[in-house]
Amino acid sequence: MKKQSKIGILFRMLKLVKPLTGFMLMAIIFGTLGFLAAEFIPILGGYAILEGLGMDTGLTWKMIVILLLALAILRAIFRFAEQRTNHYIAFTLLAIIRDKVFGALRKLCPAKLEGRDKGDLIALITSDVELLEVFYAHTISPICIAVVAETIMCLFIGSFHPLLGLVALGAFLLVGVVLPVIISKRSGDTGEEIRKQSAELSAHMLESIRGIDDTLQYSFGKKRLGEISEKTEDLSKRQSALSNLTGTNLAIANVLILLSDIVMLAVCMFLYQSGQIEFDGFLIPMIALMSSFGPVTALSALGTTLQNTVVSGARVLAIMDEIPETEDITDGVNVTFTRATAENVTFNYGGENEKSVEKNDKSVAAERNNILTDVSVAVERNKIVGIVGKSGCGKSTLLKLFMRFWKVKDGSIKISDTDIENINTDSLRDMESYMTQETHLFKDTVANNIRIAKLDATDEEVVEACKKASIHEFIMSLPKGYETEVGELGSTLSGGERQRIGLARAFLHDAPFMLLDEPTSNLDSLNEAVILKSLKAESKDKSVLLVSHRQSTLRVADDIYEMEVGRIS
Ligand SMILES: Nc1ncnc2c1ncn2[C@@H]1O[C@H](COP(=O)(O)OP(=O)(O)OP(=O)(O)O)[C@@H](O)[C@H]1O
Ligand SMILES: [Mg+2]
């Protein structure tokens, strides 16, 4: 993630508001009018006092009462309208931003998300985006409102004597600008730390729940629990530090306001005694200043929250900026499958972006870390090609390259003799049925879990695929058959059952090129035999690339490639 300047981030976040500029202007106008209505209530009170003292203010008692009532009602209406508009803007923008984040994540799949901390990702999608609400609903318009409302107030106060206007300006700048800047410096990275720690805690919790079996087995529970309480304590310490800071800031703001009032009083007294202002010029500016700190105190609280907003904004923008390992191709060609080949492929997982940073160092390191070196494989039509090799030698990696999840570093992967870099992603996905080494199931019915391979599949097609994968009978034995719900990640099914559902998906997808990663590793020989028979029958008009450790499975293969840490012999 590249580091961006805070101003740069704020500016980019601001740019997102563009489609809603009209609403933003409305919010600012409503807000300004709302504050002015509130501030002029005590000021009118001041005029009432003057009237009571028998001074000529140009106002009658009746007018004052009517104006007071009108201001009170307007205050409520404007305030409501402002809040309503601000929240409309914020939630509309959050929806837009969420959409963009999901779009970005979708493009980054799977390569860029493989090694990422899932807790961090969840925090990004939920709390980071959520925090931006503060920026869009409670930051932009309050700043503009404060500028406009306080300028009007300075002019009003200044109309009695310019010096009084300047005193007011100084007071507003102190509370609304100087104080928030100091506060934001003081709070430093606390916001970012809190965000990081809470993401870590979520990830740790998630892992603990997933790994509960292993934890129990190895009596690892106490240590794990200790880690959780340690993380919780750290987090709560930081959170209380932050709220202490917020409390202190509020106190400082109040002291500053009080001091400003005293200065104003002194200046008013001086001007009154030296005859430069009348009594009304003493009373009204005094009341006006005392009642007009609302808009700037709203800003003094921003010091702490702005830090968090910038941090969250930076994360959200960074994920939108991240360059995917492979882009979806839409301007390439559509091809009909004839054969698939890997030609002198060399590959490592060192990302391209990192490489461009320190080109020399990294490329040397990358050479040493090559997972595949000069690998060539040919899968002809109507053939089953097997790949064997030690664990970790790069078999699954090769299949991912055929799927174009990653880009080769050298050589090429071709389908129908066209480099897959030039084939449209949709066309590629239509030609390939990929069964991963670990089948992921969704918390849904068995039927829906299989149907993800072909959304418009008829019930007959689903059953047909399940028979080929030797899972139909098992499904029928379930209490609700195909409508039985499987738990999260298929937790209510055995490893072999999950595997066979994965196979059923591959059969249902019915693509001309099947890539199967260890399809039988968890199966008994009876089920294996059924599946191999289906596979042999399927391969009549298909090509199959089969990764397996099992000799019995490899017996169906027409060609077998042996892989040795990245090379094929
Ligand atoms: N996303 C990744 N980032 C970095 N390294 C990875 C990544 N995925 C896999 N590797 C590494 O690449 C090597 C090859 O992994 P691969 O999954 O292709 O092995 P495999 O031959 O399928 O092994 P197995 O038989 O155990 O499934 C391994 O050393 C693995 O640790
Ligand atoms: Mg593998």
Coordinates of C-alpha atoms and ligand atoms in Angstrom, one line a residue:
M1 CA 0.0 0.0 0.0
K2 CA 1.5 3.3 -1.0
K3 CA 1.5 6.1 1.5
Q4 CA -0.6 9.1 0.6
S5 CA -0.6 12.5 2.2
K6 CA -3.5 13.3 4.5
I7 CA -4.5 16.3 2.5
G8 CA -4.4 14.2 -0.7
I9 CA -6.7 11.6 0.9
L10 CA -9.1 14.2 2.1
F11 CA -9.2 15.8 -1.3
R12 CA -9.9 12.5 -3.0
M13 CA -12.6 11.7 -0.5
L14 CA -14.1 15.2 -1.2
K15 CA -14.1 14.5 -4.9
L16 CA -16.5 11.6 -4.3
V17 CA -19.2 14.1 -3.2
K18 CA -19.3 15.6 -6.7
P19 CA -22.5 14.0 -7.9
L20 CA -24.2 15.3 -4.8
T21 CA -22.9 18.9 -4.8
G22 CA -26.4 20.3 -5.0
F23 CA -27.5 18.5 -1.8
M24 CA -24.3 19.5 -0.1
L25 CA -25.0 23.2 -0.8
M26 CA -28.5 22.7 0.5
A27 CA -27.2 21.2 3.7
I28 CA -24.8 24.1 4.2
I29 CA -27.5 26.7 3.6
F30 CA -29.9 25.0 6.0
G31 CA -27.2 24.6 8.6
T32 CA -26.1 28.2 8.4
L33 CA -29.6 29.5 8.7
G34 CA -30.3 27.1 11.6
F35 CA -27.3 28.4 13.6
L36 CA -28.2 32.0 12.8
A37 CA -31.8 31.4 13.9
A38 CA -30.5 30.0 17.2
E39 CA -27.9 32.8 17.7
F40 CA -30.4 35.6 17.1
I41 CA -32.7 34.4 19.8
P42 CA -30.5 35.6 22.7
I43 CA -29.6 38.7 20.6
L44 CA -33.2 39.5 20.3
G45 CA -33.4 39.1 24.1
G46 CA -30.7 41.8 24.3
Y47 CA -32.8 44.1 22.2
A48 CA -35.7 43.4 24.5
I49 CA -33.6 44.5 27.5
L50 CA -32.6 47.7 25.6
E51 CA -36.3 48.3 24.8
G52 CA -37.1 47.8 28.5
L53 CA -34.4 50.3 29.5
G54 CA -36.3 52.8 27.3
M55 CA -33.8 52.9 24.5
D56 CA -35.0 53.2 20.9
T57 CA -34.1 50.0 19.0
G58 CA -36.6 50.4 16.2
L59 CA -38.4 47.3 17.4
T60 CA -41.7 47.0 19.2
W61 CA -42.5 44.4 21.9
K62 CA -44.9 42.7 19.6
M63 CA -42.4 42.5 16.8
I64 CA -39.8 41.0 19.3
V65 CA -42.3 38.3 20.4
I66 CA -43.3 37.4 16.9
L67 CA -39.6 37.3 15.8
L68 CA -38.7 35.1 18.8
L69 CA -41.4 32.6 18.0
A70 CA -40.5 32.6 14.3
L71 CA -36.8 32.1 15.0
A72 CA -37.5 29.2 17.4
I73 CA -39.7 27.4 14.8
L74 CA -37.2 28.1 12.0
R75 CA -34.4 26.9 14.1
A76 CA -36.0 23.5 14.4
I77 CA -37.0 23.3 10.8
F78 CA -33.6 24.2 9.4
R79 CA -31.7 22.0 11.8
F80 CA -33.9 19.0 10.8
A81 CA -33.5 19.8 7.1
E82 CA -29.7 20.1 7.5
Q83 CA -29.4 16.7 9.3
R84 CA -31.8 15.0 6.9
T85 CA -29.8 16.3 3.9
N86 CA -26.4 15.4 5.4
H87 CA -27.4 11.9 6.2
Y88 CA -29.0 11.5 2.8
I89 CA -25.6 12.5 1.3
A90 CA -23.6 10.3 3.6
F91 CA -25.6 7.1 3.2
T92 CA -25.9 7.6 -0.6
L93 CA -22.1 8.0 -0.7
L94 CA -21.5 5.0 1.5
A95 CA -23.6 2.8 -0.8
I96 CA -21.5 4.1 -3.8
I97 CA -18.3 3.5 -1.9
R98 CA -19.3 0.0 -0.8
D99 CA -20.1 -0.8 -4.4
K100 CA -16.7 0.4 -5.5
V101 CA -15.0 -1.6 -2.7
F102 CA -16.8 -4.8 -3.6
G103 CA -15.9 -4.1 -7.3
A104 CA -12.3 -3.7 -6.3
L105 CA -12.2 -6.8 -4.2
R106 CA -13.8 -8.8 -6.9
K107 CA -11.1 -7.7 -9.4
L108 CA -8.4 -8.5 -6.9
C109 CA -9.6 -12.1 -6.5
P110 CA -8.1 -14.5 -6.0
A111 CA -4.4 -13.7 -6.4
K112 CA -4.2 -10.5 -4.3
L113 CA -6.5 -11.7 -1.6
E114 CA -4.9 -15.1 -1.0
G115 CA -2.4 -13.9 1.6
R116 CA -4.4 -11.1 3.1
D117 CA -5.5 -10.9 6.7
K118 CA -9.2 -11.7 6.6
G119 CA -10.0 -9.8 9.8
D120 CA -8.5 -6.7 8.2
L121 CA -10.6 -7.2 5.1
I122 CA -13.8 -7.5 7.1
A123 CA -12.9 -4.4 9.1
L124 CA -12.3 -2.6 5.8
I125 CA -15.7 -3.6 4.4
T126 CA -17.6 -2.8 7.6
S127 CA -16.0 -0.3 10.0
D128 CA -13.8 1.6 7.6
V129 CA -16.6 2.3 5.2
E130 CA -18.9 3.0 8.1
L131 CA -16.5 5.6 9.6
L132 CA -16.6 7.6 6.4
E133 CA -20.2 8.5 7.4
V134 CA -18.6 10.8 9.9
F135 CA -16.8 12.5 7.2
Y136 CA -19.6 12.9 4.8
A137 CA -22.4 13.7 7.3
H138 CA -20.5 15.5 10.1
T139 CA -17.3 17.0 8.7
I140 CA -17.7 18.7 5.3
S141 CA -20.8 20.7 5.9
P142 CA -20.0 21.6 9.5
I143 CA -16.8 23.2 8.3
C144 CA -18.5 25.1 5.5
I145 CA -21.4 26.1 7.9
A146 CA -18.9 27.4 10.5
V147 CA -17.1 29.5 7.9
V148 CA -20.3 31.1 6.6
A149 CA -22.2 31.5 9.9
E150 CA -19.2 32.9 11.8
T151 CA -18.3 35.3 9.0
I152 CA -21.8 36.6 9.2
M153 CA -21.5 36.9 13.0
C154 CA -18.2 38.7 12.7
L155 CA -19.7 41.2 10.3
F156 CA -22.7 41.7 12.6
I157 CA -20.5 42.2 15.7
G158 CA -18.1 44.3 13.6
S159 CA -21.0 46.6 12.6
F160 CA -21.0 48.0 16.1
H161 CA -17.2 48.5 16.1
P162 CA -14.5 47.0 13.8
L163 CA -12.4 46.1 16.8
L164 CA -15.2 44.0 18.3
G165 CA -15.5 42.2 14.9
L166 CA -11.8 41.4 15.0
V167 CA -12.0 40.1 18.6
A168 CA -14.8 37.7 17.5
L169 CA -12.8 36.6 14.5
G170 CA -9.8 35.8 16.7
A171 CA -12.0 33.8 19.1
F172 CA -13.6 31.8 16.4
L173 CA -10.2 31.0 14.7
L174 CA -8.8 29.9 18.1
V175 CA -11.7 27.5 18.9
G176 CA -12.4 26.3 15.3
V177 CA -9.0 26.1 13.7
V178 CA -6.1 26.3 16.1
L179 CA -7.6 23.9 18.7
P180 CA -8.6 21.1 16.3
V181 CA -5.2 21.2 14.7
I182 CA -3.4 20.9 18.0
I183 CA -5.8 18.1 19.1
S184 CA -5.3 16.2 15.9
K185 CA -1.5 16.4 16.5
R186 CA -1.9 15.3 20.1
S187 CA -4.1 12.3 19.3
G188 CA -1.4 11.1 16.8
D189 CA -1.8 7.5 15.6
T190 CA -4.1 6.4 18.4
G191 CA -7.0 6.1 16.0
E192 CA -5.0 4.0 13.5
E193 CA -3.7 1.8 16.3
I194 CA -7.2 1.2 17.6
R195 CA -8.4 0.3 14.1
K196 CA -5.5 -2.1 13.6
Q197 CA -5.9 -3.8 17.0
S198 CA -9.6 -4.3 16.6
A199 CA -9.1 -5.9 13.2
E200 CA -6.4 -8.2 14.7
L201 CA -8.8 -9.2 17.4
S202 CA -11.5 -10.1 14.9
A203 CA -9.1 -12.1 12.9
H204 CA -7.8 -13.9 16.0
M205 CA -11.4 -14.6 17.1
L206 CA -12.3 -16.0 13.7
E207 CA -9.3 -18.2 13.7
S208 CA -10.0 -19.5 17.2
I209 CA -13.5 -20.5 16.2
R210 CA -12.4 -22.2 13.0
G211 CA -9.5 -24.0 14.7
I212 CA -11.4 -25.1 17.8
D213 CA -10.9 -28.8 17.1
D214 CA -7.1 -28.5 17.0
T215 CA -7.1 -26.2 20.0
L216 CA -8.9 -28.7 22.1
Q217 CA -6.9 -31.6 20.8
Y218 CA -3.6 -30.0 21.8
S219 CA -4.9 -28.3 25.0
F220 CA -4.0 -25.0 23.4
G221 CA -7.1 -23.3 24.8
K222 CA -5.5 -21.5 27.7
K223 CA -2.8 -19.9 25.6
R224 CA -5.4 -18.9 23.0
L225 CA -7.7 -17.5 25.7
G226 CA -4.7 -15.6 27.2
E227 CA -4.0 -14.0 23.8
I228 CA -7.5 -12.9 23.4
S229 CA -7.7 -11.2 26.8
E230 CA -4.3 -9.6 26.2
K231 CA -5.5 -8.2 22.9
T232 CA -8.8 -7.0 24.5
E233 CA -7.0 -5.3 27.3
D234 CA -4.6 -3.5 25.0
L235 CA -7.5 -2.3 22.9
S236 CA -9.5 -1.1 25.8
K237 CA -6.5 0.8 27.2
R238 CA -6.1 2.6 23.9
Q239 CA -9.8 3.3 23.6
S240 CA -9.9 4.8 27.1
A241 CA -6.8 6.9 26.3
L242 CA -8.6 8.3 23.2
S243 CA -11.8 9.1 25.2
N244 CA -9.7 10.8 27.9
L245 CA -8.2 12.9 25.1
T246 CA -11.6 13.8 23.8
G247 CA -12.7 14.8 27.3
T248 CA -9.7 17.0 27.8
N249 CA -10.2 18.6 24.5
L250 CA -13.8 19.5 25.3
A251 CA -12.6 21.1 28.6
I252 CA -9.9 23.1 26.7
A253 CA -12.5 24.3 24.2
N254 CA -14.8 25.5 27.0
V255 CA -11.9 27.3 28.8
L256 CA -11.0 29.1 25.5
I257 CA -14.6 30.2 25.0
L258 CA -14.7 31.6 28.5
L259 CA -11.4 33.5 28.0
S260 CA -12.7 34.9 24.7
D261 CA -15.8 36.2 26.5
I262 CA -13.6 37.9 29.1
V263 CA -11.4 39.5 26.4
M264 CA -14.6 40.7 24.6
L265 CA -15.9 42.1 27.9
A266 CA -12.7 44.0 28.5
V267 CA -12.6 45.4 25.0
C268 CA -16.3 46.4 25.2
M269 CA -15.7 48.2 28.5
F270 CA -12.7 50.0 27.1
L271 CA -14.6 51.2 24.0
Y272 CA -17.7 52.2 26.1
Q273 CA -15.7 54.2 28.6
S274 CA -13.8 55.9 25.8
G275 CA -17.1 56.8 24.3
Q276 CA -16.6 54.9 21.0
I277 CA -19.7 52.8 21.4
E278 CA -23.1 53.3 23.0
F279 CA -24.7 50.9 25.6
D280 CA -26.3 48.9 22.8
G281 CA -22.9 48.4 21.2
F282 CA -21.7 47.0 24.5
L283 CA -24.6 44.6 25.2
I284 CA -25.5 43.2 21.8
P285 CA -21.9 42.2 20.7
M286 CA -21.4 40.7 24.1
I287 CA -24.5 38.5 23.8
A288 CA -23.8 37.8 20.2
L289 CA -20.3 36.4 20.9
M290 CA -21.5 34.4 23.9
S291 CA -24.2 32.7 21.9
S292 CA -22.3 32.1 18.6
F293 CA -19.7 29.4 19.5
G294 CA -22.0 26.6 18.3
P295 CA -20.6 26.2 14.8
V296 CA -16.9 26.3 15.9
T297 CA -17.3 24.0 18.9
A298 CA -18.8 21.5 16.4
L299 CA -15.4 21.7 14.7
S300 CA -13.2 21.4 17.8
A301 CA -14.4 17.8 18.2
L302 CA -13.2 17.0 14.7
G303 CA -9.6 16.9 15.8
T304 CA -9.9 13.4 17.1
T305 CA -12.3 12.0 14.6
L306 CA -10.6 13.4 11.5
Q307 CA -7.6 11.2 12.2
N308 CA -9.7 8.1 12.2
T309 CA -11.5 9.3 9.1
V310 CA -8.3 9.9 7.2
V311 CA -7.0 6.5 8.2
S312 CA -10.2 4.7 7.1
G313 CA -10.3 6.8 3.9
A314 CA -6.8 5.9 3.1
R315 CA -7.5 2.2 3.4
V316 CA -10.7 2.4 1.4
L317 CA -8.9 4.4 -1.4
A318 CA -5.9 2.0 -1.3
I319 CA -8.0 -1.0 -2.0
M320 CA -9.7 0.8 -4.8
D321 CA -6.2 1.7 -6.2
E322 CA -4.7 -1.7 -5.8
I323 CA -3.7 -3.2 -9.1
P324 CA -5.0 -6.7 -9.6
E325 CA -2.6 -9.5 -10.5
T326 CA -4.7 -10.2 -13.6
E327 CA -7.3 -7.9 -15.1
D328 CA -10.6 -9.2 -16.5
I329 CA -10.2 -9.3 -20.3
T330 CA -13.2 -8.1 -22.3
D331 CA -11.5 -6.8 -25.5
G332 CA -9.8 -10.1 -26.4
V333 CA -11.1 -12.9 -28.5
N334 CA -13.6 -15.7 -27.9
V335 CA -12.3 -19.1 -28.8
T336 CA -13.6 -22.6 -29.2
F337 CA -11.7 -25.2 -27.2
T338 CA -9.4 -27.6 -29.1
R339 CA -6.4 -28.1 -26.8
A340 CA -4.6 -26.6 -23.9
T341 CA -0.9 -26.2 -23.5
A342 CA 1.7 -24.7 -21.2
E343 CA 4.8 -23.8 -23.1
N344 CA 8.1 -23.2 -21.2
V345 CA 6.3 -21.7 -18.3
T346 CA 8.2 -20.1 -15.5
F347 CA 6.4 -18.7 -12.5
N348 CA 6.9 -17.4 -9.0
Y349 CA 4.5 -15.7 -6.5
G350 CA 6.6 -12.5 -6.0
G351 CA 4.1 -9.9 -7.1
E352 CA 4.8 -7.8 -10.2
N353 CA 4.3 -4.5 -8.3
E354 CA 7.0 -5.4 -5.7
K355 CA 9.3 -6.3 -8.5
S356 CA 9.2 -2.9 -10.2
V357 CA 10.1 -1.2 -6.9
E358 CA 13.6 -2.7 -6.6
K359 CA 13.9 -4.3 -9.9
N360 CA 17.5 -5.6 -9.5
D361 CA 17.3 -7.1 -6.1
K362 CA 13.9 -8.6 -6.5
S363 CA 14.5 -10.3 -9.9
V364 CA 17.5 -12.1 -8.5
A365 CA 15.5 -13.2 -5.5
A366 CA 12.6 -14.2 -7.7
E367 CA 14.7 -16.4 -9.8
R368 CA 15.7 -18.4 -6.8
N369 CA 12.1 -18.6 -5.7
N370 CA 10.6 -19.8 -8.9
I371 CA 7.8 -22.3 -8.3
L372 CA 7.7 -23.5 -11.9
T373 CA 10.7 -23.4 -14.2
D374 CA 10.4 -24.0 -17.9
V375 CA 7.4 -26.2 -17.6
S376 CA 5.6 -27.6 -20.7
V377 CA 2.4 -29.6 -20.7
A378 CA 0.0 -30.4 -23.5
V379 CA -3.6 -31.5 -23.0
E380 CA -5.1 -32.7 -26.2
R381 CA -8.8 -33.2 -26.9
N382 CA -10.4 -36.4 -25.7
K383 CA -7.4 -37.1 -23.4
I384 CA -6.9 -37.3 -19.7
V385 CA -3.5 -35.9 -18.7
G386 CA -2.2 -36.7 -15.2
I387 CA 0.2 -34.7 -13.1
V388 CA 2.1 -36.3 -10.2
G389 CA 4.7 -34.9 -7.9
K390 CA 5.7 -34.2 -4.3
S391 CA 3.6 -32.0 -2.1
G392 CA 4.5 -28.3 -2.7
C393 CA 6.1 -28.9 -6.1
G394 CA 3.7 -26.6 -7.8
K395 CA 0.9 -28.7 -9.2
S396 CA -2.0 -26.6 -7.9
T397 CA -0.1 -23.5 -9.0
L398 CA 0.0 -24.8 -12.6
L399 CA -3.8 -25.3 -12.6
K400 CA -4.2 -21.7 -11.3
L401 CA -2.1 -20.5 -14.2
F402 CA -4.4 -22.3 -16.6
M403 CA -7.3 -20.4 -14.9
R404 CA -5.3 -17.2 -15.4
F405 CA -5.6 -16.4 -11.7
W406 CA -1.9 -15.4 -11.9
K407 CA 0.2 -14.3 -14.8
V408 CA 3.2 -16.4 -15.9
K409 CA 6.6 -14.7 -15.6
D410 CA 7.9 -16.4 -18.7
G411 CA 6.6 -18.7 -21.4
S412 CA 2.9 -18.9 -22.2
I413 CA -0.3 -20.7 -21.5
K414 CA -2.4 -21.3 -24.6
I415 CA -5.9 -22.6 -25.2
S416 CA -6.7 -23.6 -28.8
D417 CA -3.2 -22.2 -29.6
T418 CA -4.2 -18.7 -28.5
D419 CA -2.3 -17.2 -25.6
I420 CA -4.8 -16.9 -22.7
E421 CA -3.7 -13.3 -22.2
N422 CA -5.7 -12.6 -25.3
I423 CA -8.8 -14.6 -24.5
N424 CA -11.8 -12.9 -23.0
T425 CA -12.3 -13.9 -19.3
D426 CA -15.9 -15.0 -19.9
S427 CA -14.9 -17.2 -22.8
L428 CA -12.1 -18.7 -20.7
R429 CA -14.4 -19.4 -17.8
D430 CA -16.9 -21.1 -20.1
M431 CA -14.3 -23.4 -21.4
E432 CA -12.9 -24.5 -18.0
S433 CA -14.3 -26.5 -15.2
Y434 CA -12.0 -26.1 -12.3
M435 CA -12.2 -28.2 -9.2
T436 CA -10.0 -26.8 -6.4
Q437 CA -8.1 -28.9 -4.0
E438 CA -10.4 -27.7 -1.2
T439 CA -14.1 -27.4 -2.1
H440 CA -15.7 -24.4 -0.5
L441 CA -19.3 -24.8 0.3
F442 CA -21.8 -22.0 1.1
K443 CA -24.3 -22.0 3.9
D444 CA -27.2 -22.9 1.7
T445 CA -29.0 -26.0 0.4
V446 CA -27.0 -28.9 -1.2
A447 CA -28.8 -28.2 -4.6
N448 CA -27.9 -24.5 -4.5
N449 CA -24.3 -25.4 -3.6
I450 CA -24.0 -27.5 -6.7
R451 CA -26.0 -25.1 -8.9
I452 CA -23.4 -22.4 -8.6
A453 CA -21.6 -24.1 -11.5
K454 CA -24.6 -23.5 -13.8
L455 CA -27.2 -21.2 -12.4
D456 CA -29.9 -22.1 -14.8
A457 CA -29.4 -25.9 -14.5
T458 CA -32.6 -28.0 -14.3
D459 CA -33.1 -30.4 -11.4
E460 CA -32.4 -33.3 -13.8
E461 CA -29.1 -31.8 -14.8
V462 CA -28.1 -31.4 -11.1
V463 CA -29.1 -35.0 -10.4
E464 CA -27.2 -36.2 -13.4
A465 CA -24.0 -34.4 -12.3
C466 CA -24.4 -35.8 -8.8
K467 CA -24.7 -39.4 -10.1
K468 CA -21.5 -38.9 -12.1
A469 CA -19.8 -37.6 -8.9
S470 CA -21.1 -40.6 -6.9
I471 CA -22.9 -38.3 -4.4
H472 CA -26.5 -38.7 -5.5
E473 CA -27.3 -41.6 -3.2
F474 CA -25.8 -39.9 -0.3
I475 CA -27.8 -36.7 -0.9
M476 CA -31.0 -38.7 -1.2
S477 CA -30.3 -40.3 2.2
L478 CA -30.3 -36.8 3.8
P479 CA -33.5 -35.8 5.7
K480 CA -34.5 -33.2 3.1
G481 CA -32.5 -34.6 0.1
Y482 CA -31.3 -31.9 -2.2
E483 CA -32.9 -29.2 -0.1
T484 CA -30.9 -30.1 3.0
E485 CA -28.9 -27.1 4.4
V486 CA -25.2 -27.5 4.8
G487 CA -23.5 -25.6 7.6
E488 CA -21.0 -22.8 7.1
L489 CA -18.1 -23.9 4.9
G490 CA -19.9 -27.3 4.6
S491 CA -19.0 -28.0 8.2
T492 CA -21.8 -30.6 8.5
L493 CA -20.3 -32.7 5.7
S494 CA -17.3 -35.1 5.6
G495 CA -14.2 -34.3 3.6
G496 CA -15.1 -36.9 1.0
E497 CA -18.7 -35.7 0.7
R498 CA -17.5 -32.1 0.1
Q499 CA -15.0 -33.3 -2.5
R500 CA -17.7 -35.2 -4.4
I501 CA -19.9 -32.1 -4.3
G502 CA -17.0 -30.2 -5.8
L503 CA -16.8 -32.8 -8.5
A504 CA -20.6 -32.6 -9.1
R505 CA -20.1 -28.9 -9.7
A506 CA -17.3 -29.6 -12.3
F507 CA -19.5 -32.1 -14.1
L508 CA -22.5 -29.7 -14.0
H509 CA -20.4 -26.9 -15.5
D510 CA -19.9 -29.2 -18.4
A511 CA -17.0 -27.3 -19.9
P512 CA -14.7 -28.8 -22.6
F513 CA -11.6 -28.5 -20.4
M514 CA -11.7 -30.0 -16.9
L515 CA -9.0 -29.1 -14.4
L516 CA -9.2 -31.4 -11.3
D517 CA -7.0 -30.9 -8.3
E518 CA -6.8 -34.0 -6.3
P519 CA -10.4 -35.0 -6.9
T520 CA -10.2 -38.3 -5.2
S521 CA -7.8 -37.8 -2.3
N522 CA -10.5 -38.3 0.4
L523 CA -12.5 -41.0 -1.3
D524 CA -12.8 -44.8 -0.7
S525 CA -12.0 -47.0 -3.6
L526 CA -15.7 -47.7 -4.3
N527 CA -16.6 -44.1 -4.8
E528 CA -13.3 -43.5 -6.7
A529 CA -14.1 -46.2 -9.1
V530 CA -17.5 -44.7 -9.9
I531 CA -16.0 -41.3 -10.4
L532 CA -13.2 -42.6 -12.6
K533 CA -15.7 -44.3 -14.8
S534 CA -17.6 -41.1 -15.2
L535 CA -14.4 -39.2 -15.9
K536 CA -13.4 -41.7 -18.6
A537 CA -16.9 -41.4 -20.2
E538 CA -16.8 -37.6 -20.0
S539 CA -13.4 -37.4 -21.5
K540 CA -14.8 -38.8 -24.8
D541 CA -15.5 -35.2 -25.9
K542 CA -13.5 -33.3 -23.3
S543 CA -9.9 -32.7 -22.1
V544 CA -9.0 -33.4 -18.5
L545 CA -6.0 -32.2 -16.6
L546 CA -5.8 -34.3 -13.4
V547 CA -3.6 -33.7 -10.4
S548 CA -3.3 -36.7 -8.1
H549 CA -1.0 -38.5 -5.7
R550 CA -3.0 -41.8 -6.1
Q551 CA -1.7 -44.4 -8.5
S552 CA -5.2 -45.8 -8.7
T553 CA -6.6 -42.5 -10.0
L554 CA -3.8 -41.9 -12.4
R555 CA -4.6 -45.2 -14.1
V556 CA -7.3 -43.5 -16.1
A557 CA -4.8 -41.0 -17.5
D558 CA -3.6 -41.2 -21.1
D559 CA -0.4 -39.2 -20.4
I560 CA 1.3 -38.7 -17.1
Y561 CA 3.7 -35.8 -16.4
E562 CA 6.0 -36.1 -13.4
M563 CA 6.7 -32.9 -11.6
E564 CA 9.8 -32.3 -9.6
V565 CA 10.0 -29.1 -7.6
G566 CA 9.0 -26.9 -10.5
R567 CA 10.2 -29.0 -13.4
I568 CA 8.5 -31.5 -15.5
S569 CA 10.2 -34.7 -16.8
Ligands
LIG1 N1 -0.4 -17.4 -2.9 C1 0.9 -17.9 -2.7 N2 1.9 -17.1 -2.3 C2 3.1 -17.5 -2.1 N3 3.5 -18.8 -2.2 C3 2.5 -19.7 -2.5 C4 1.2 -19.3 -2.7 N4 0.4 -20.4 -3.0 C5 1.3 -21.5 -3.0 N5 2.6 -21.1 -2.6 C6 3.8 -21.9 -2.5 O1 4.0 -22.5 -3.8 C7 4.5 -23.8 -3.7 C8 3.7 -24.7 -4.6 O2 2.4 -24.8 -4.1 P1 1.2 -25.7 -4.8 O3 0.0 -25.4 -4.0 O4 1.2 -25.4 -6.2 O5 1.8 -27.1 -4.5 P2 1.2 -28.5 -4.8 O6 2.1 -29.2 -5.8 O7 -0.2 -28.4 -5.3 O8 1.2 -29.2 -3.4 P3 0.2 -30.3 -2.8 O9 0.4 -31.6 -3.4 O10 0.5 -30.3 -1.3 O11 -1.2 -29.8 -3.1 C9 4.4 -24.2 -2.3 O12 5.7 -24.1 -1.7 C10 3.5 -23.1 -1.6 O13 4.0 -22.8 -0.3
MG2 MG -2.0 -28.7 -4.5

